[in-house]
Short mmCIF file of C-alpha atoms in Angstrom, two decimals:
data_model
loop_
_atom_site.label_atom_id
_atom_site.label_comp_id
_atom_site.label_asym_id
_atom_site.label_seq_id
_atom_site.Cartn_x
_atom_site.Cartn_y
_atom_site.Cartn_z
CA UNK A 984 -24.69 29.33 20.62
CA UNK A 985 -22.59 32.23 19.19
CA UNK A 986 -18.77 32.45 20.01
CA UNK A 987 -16.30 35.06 18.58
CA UNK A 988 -18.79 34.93 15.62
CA UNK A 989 -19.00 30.90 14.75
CA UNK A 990 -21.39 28.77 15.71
CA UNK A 991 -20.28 26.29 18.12
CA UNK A 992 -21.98 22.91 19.37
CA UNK A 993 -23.74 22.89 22.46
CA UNK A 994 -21.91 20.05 24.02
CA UNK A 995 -18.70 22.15 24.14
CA UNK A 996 -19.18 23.19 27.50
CA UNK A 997 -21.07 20.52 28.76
CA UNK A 998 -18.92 17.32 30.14
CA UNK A 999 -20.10 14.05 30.72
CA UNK A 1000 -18.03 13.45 33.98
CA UNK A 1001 -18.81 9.95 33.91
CA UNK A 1002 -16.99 8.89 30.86
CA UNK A 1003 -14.10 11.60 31.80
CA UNK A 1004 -13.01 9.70 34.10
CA UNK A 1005 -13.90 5.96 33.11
CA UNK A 1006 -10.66 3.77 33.34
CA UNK A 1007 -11.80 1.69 30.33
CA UNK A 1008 -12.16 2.39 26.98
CA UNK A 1009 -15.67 3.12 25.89
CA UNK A 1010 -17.69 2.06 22.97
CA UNK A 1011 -17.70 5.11 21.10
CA UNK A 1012 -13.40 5.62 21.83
CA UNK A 1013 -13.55 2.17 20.18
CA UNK A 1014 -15.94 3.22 17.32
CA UNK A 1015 -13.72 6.00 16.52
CA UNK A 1016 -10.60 3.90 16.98
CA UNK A 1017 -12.02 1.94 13.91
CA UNK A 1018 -12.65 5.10 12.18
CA UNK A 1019 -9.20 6.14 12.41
CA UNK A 1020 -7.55 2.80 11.59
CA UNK A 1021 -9.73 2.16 8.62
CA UNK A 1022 -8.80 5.95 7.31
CA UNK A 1023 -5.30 5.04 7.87
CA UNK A 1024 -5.31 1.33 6.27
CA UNK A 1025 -7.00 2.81 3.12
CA UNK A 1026 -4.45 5.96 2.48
CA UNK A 1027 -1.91 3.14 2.97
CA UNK A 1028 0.12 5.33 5.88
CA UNK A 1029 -0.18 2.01 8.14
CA UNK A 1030 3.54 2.23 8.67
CA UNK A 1031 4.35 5.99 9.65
CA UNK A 1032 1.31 5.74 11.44
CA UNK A 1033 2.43 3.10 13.70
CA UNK A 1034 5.70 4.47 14.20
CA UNK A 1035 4.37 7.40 15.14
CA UNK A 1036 2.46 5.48 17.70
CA UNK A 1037 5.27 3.47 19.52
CA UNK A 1038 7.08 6.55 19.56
CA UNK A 1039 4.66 9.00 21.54
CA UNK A 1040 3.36 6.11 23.55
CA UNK A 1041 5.06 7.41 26.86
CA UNK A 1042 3.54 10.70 26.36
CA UNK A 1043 0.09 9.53 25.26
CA UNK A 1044 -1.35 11.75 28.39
CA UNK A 1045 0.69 14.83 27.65
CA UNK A 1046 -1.03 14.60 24.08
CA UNK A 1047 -4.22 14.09 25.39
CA UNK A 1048 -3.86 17.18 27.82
CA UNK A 1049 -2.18 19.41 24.85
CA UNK A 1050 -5.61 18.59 22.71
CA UNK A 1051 -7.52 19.77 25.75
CA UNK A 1052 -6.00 23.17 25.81
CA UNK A 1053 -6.28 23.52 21.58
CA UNK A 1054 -10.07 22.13 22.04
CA UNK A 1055 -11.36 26.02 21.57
CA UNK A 1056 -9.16 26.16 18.25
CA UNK A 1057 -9.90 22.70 16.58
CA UNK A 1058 -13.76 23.26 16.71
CA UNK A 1059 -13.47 25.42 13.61
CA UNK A 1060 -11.57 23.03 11.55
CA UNK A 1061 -12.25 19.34 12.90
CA UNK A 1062 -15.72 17.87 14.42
CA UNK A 1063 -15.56 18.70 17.86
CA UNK A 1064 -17.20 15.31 19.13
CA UNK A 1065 -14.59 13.27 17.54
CA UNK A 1066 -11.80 15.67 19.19
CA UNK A 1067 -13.29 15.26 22.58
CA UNK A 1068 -13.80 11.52 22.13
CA UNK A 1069 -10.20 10.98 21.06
CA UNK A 1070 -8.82 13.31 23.89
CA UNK A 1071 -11.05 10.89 25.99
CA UNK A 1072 -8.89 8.19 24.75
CA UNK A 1073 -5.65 9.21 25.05
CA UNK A 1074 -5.98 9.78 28.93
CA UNK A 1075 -5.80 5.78 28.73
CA UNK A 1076 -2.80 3.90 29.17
CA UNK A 1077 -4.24 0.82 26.76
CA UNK A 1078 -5.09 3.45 24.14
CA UNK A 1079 -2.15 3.55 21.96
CA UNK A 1080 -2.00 -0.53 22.09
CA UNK A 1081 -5.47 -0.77 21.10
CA UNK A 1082 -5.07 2.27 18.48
CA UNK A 1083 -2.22 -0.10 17.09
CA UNK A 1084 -4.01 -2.77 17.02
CA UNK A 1085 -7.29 -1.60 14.91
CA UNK A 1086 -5.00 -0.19 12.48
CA UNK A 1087 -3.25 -3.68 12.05
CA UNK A 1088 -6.61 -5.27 12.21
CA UNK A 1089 -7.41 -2.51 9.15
CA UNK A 1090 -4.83 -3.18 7.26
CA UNK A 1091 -5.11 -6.90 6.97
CA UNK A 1092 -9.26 -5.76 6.06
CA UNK A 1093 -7.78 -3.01 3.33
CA UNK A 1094 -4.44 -3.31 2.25
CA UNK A 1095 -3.76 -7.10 0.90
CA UNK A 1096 -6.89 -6.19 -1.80
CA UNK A 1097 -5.72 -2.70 -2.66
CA UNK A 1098 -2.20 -4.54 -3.26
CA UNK A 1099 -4.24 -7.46 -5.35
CA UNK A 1100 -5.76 -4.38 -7.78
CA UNK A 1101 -2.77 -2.74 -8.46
CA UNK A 1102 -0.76 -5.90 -9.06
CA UNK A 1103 -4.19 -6.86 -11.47
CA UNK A 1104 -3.82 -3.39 -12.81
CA UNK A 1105 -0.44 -3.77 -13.72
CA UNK A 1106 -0.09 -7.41 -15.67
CA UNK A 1107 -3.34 -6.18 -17.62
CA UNK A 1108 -1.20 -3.20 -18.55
CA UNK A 1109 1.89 -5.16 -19.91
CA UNK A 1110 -0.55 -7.24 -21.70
CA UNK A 1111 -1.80 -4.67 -23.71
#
């Protein structure tokens, strides 16, 4: 399908109502939770990005509603499954928590060994 002269999935206008509306999160929000956290643990922005989290937590729908009406826009720069699927997410109340938690969980997988190579690093330096 051809729109405004890019190519744009099929699925874009077809809605799976089922999952729309589901009041739990599903296995692919949680697949793409772990995505996100371990992209997050590994470019070491654990912090900000947690912040950033407890902050918008009260307006976790709002967000969700806002990346609804950019949905036509973000196709062209982002993969528009993962934008749906994370709009999906949002709707949800236990969201946020759960995004929090996966991106602790990710750190604790990525960060304490990134920390253990640099520190490595750094001694075999001095000993040069």
């Amino acid at each position: 399908m051809c729109f405004g002269g890019f190519a744009i999935q099929e699925d874009f206008w077809n809605v799976d109502w089922d999952k729309e509306f589901a009041e739990e999160l599903q296995e692919d929000e949680l697949e793409l939770f772990d995505k996100v956290a371990e992209e997050v643990a590994k470019r070491q922005l654990t912090v900000p990005a947690l912040m950033l989290l407890e902050g918008f937590k009260p307006l976790n729908w709002v967000g969700s509603q806002f990346m609804l009406l950019m949905e036509p826009l973000t196709v062209y720069i982002f993969n528009l499954k993962e934008v749906q699927i994370l709009r999906r997410a949002l709707q949800k109340r236990e969201a946020m928590e759960e995004l929090a938690r996966r991106i602790e969980e990710a750190e604790m997988k990525f960060g304490p060994k990134r920390k253990r190579k640099k520190r490595k690093n750094k001694i075999e330096e001095e000993s040069e």
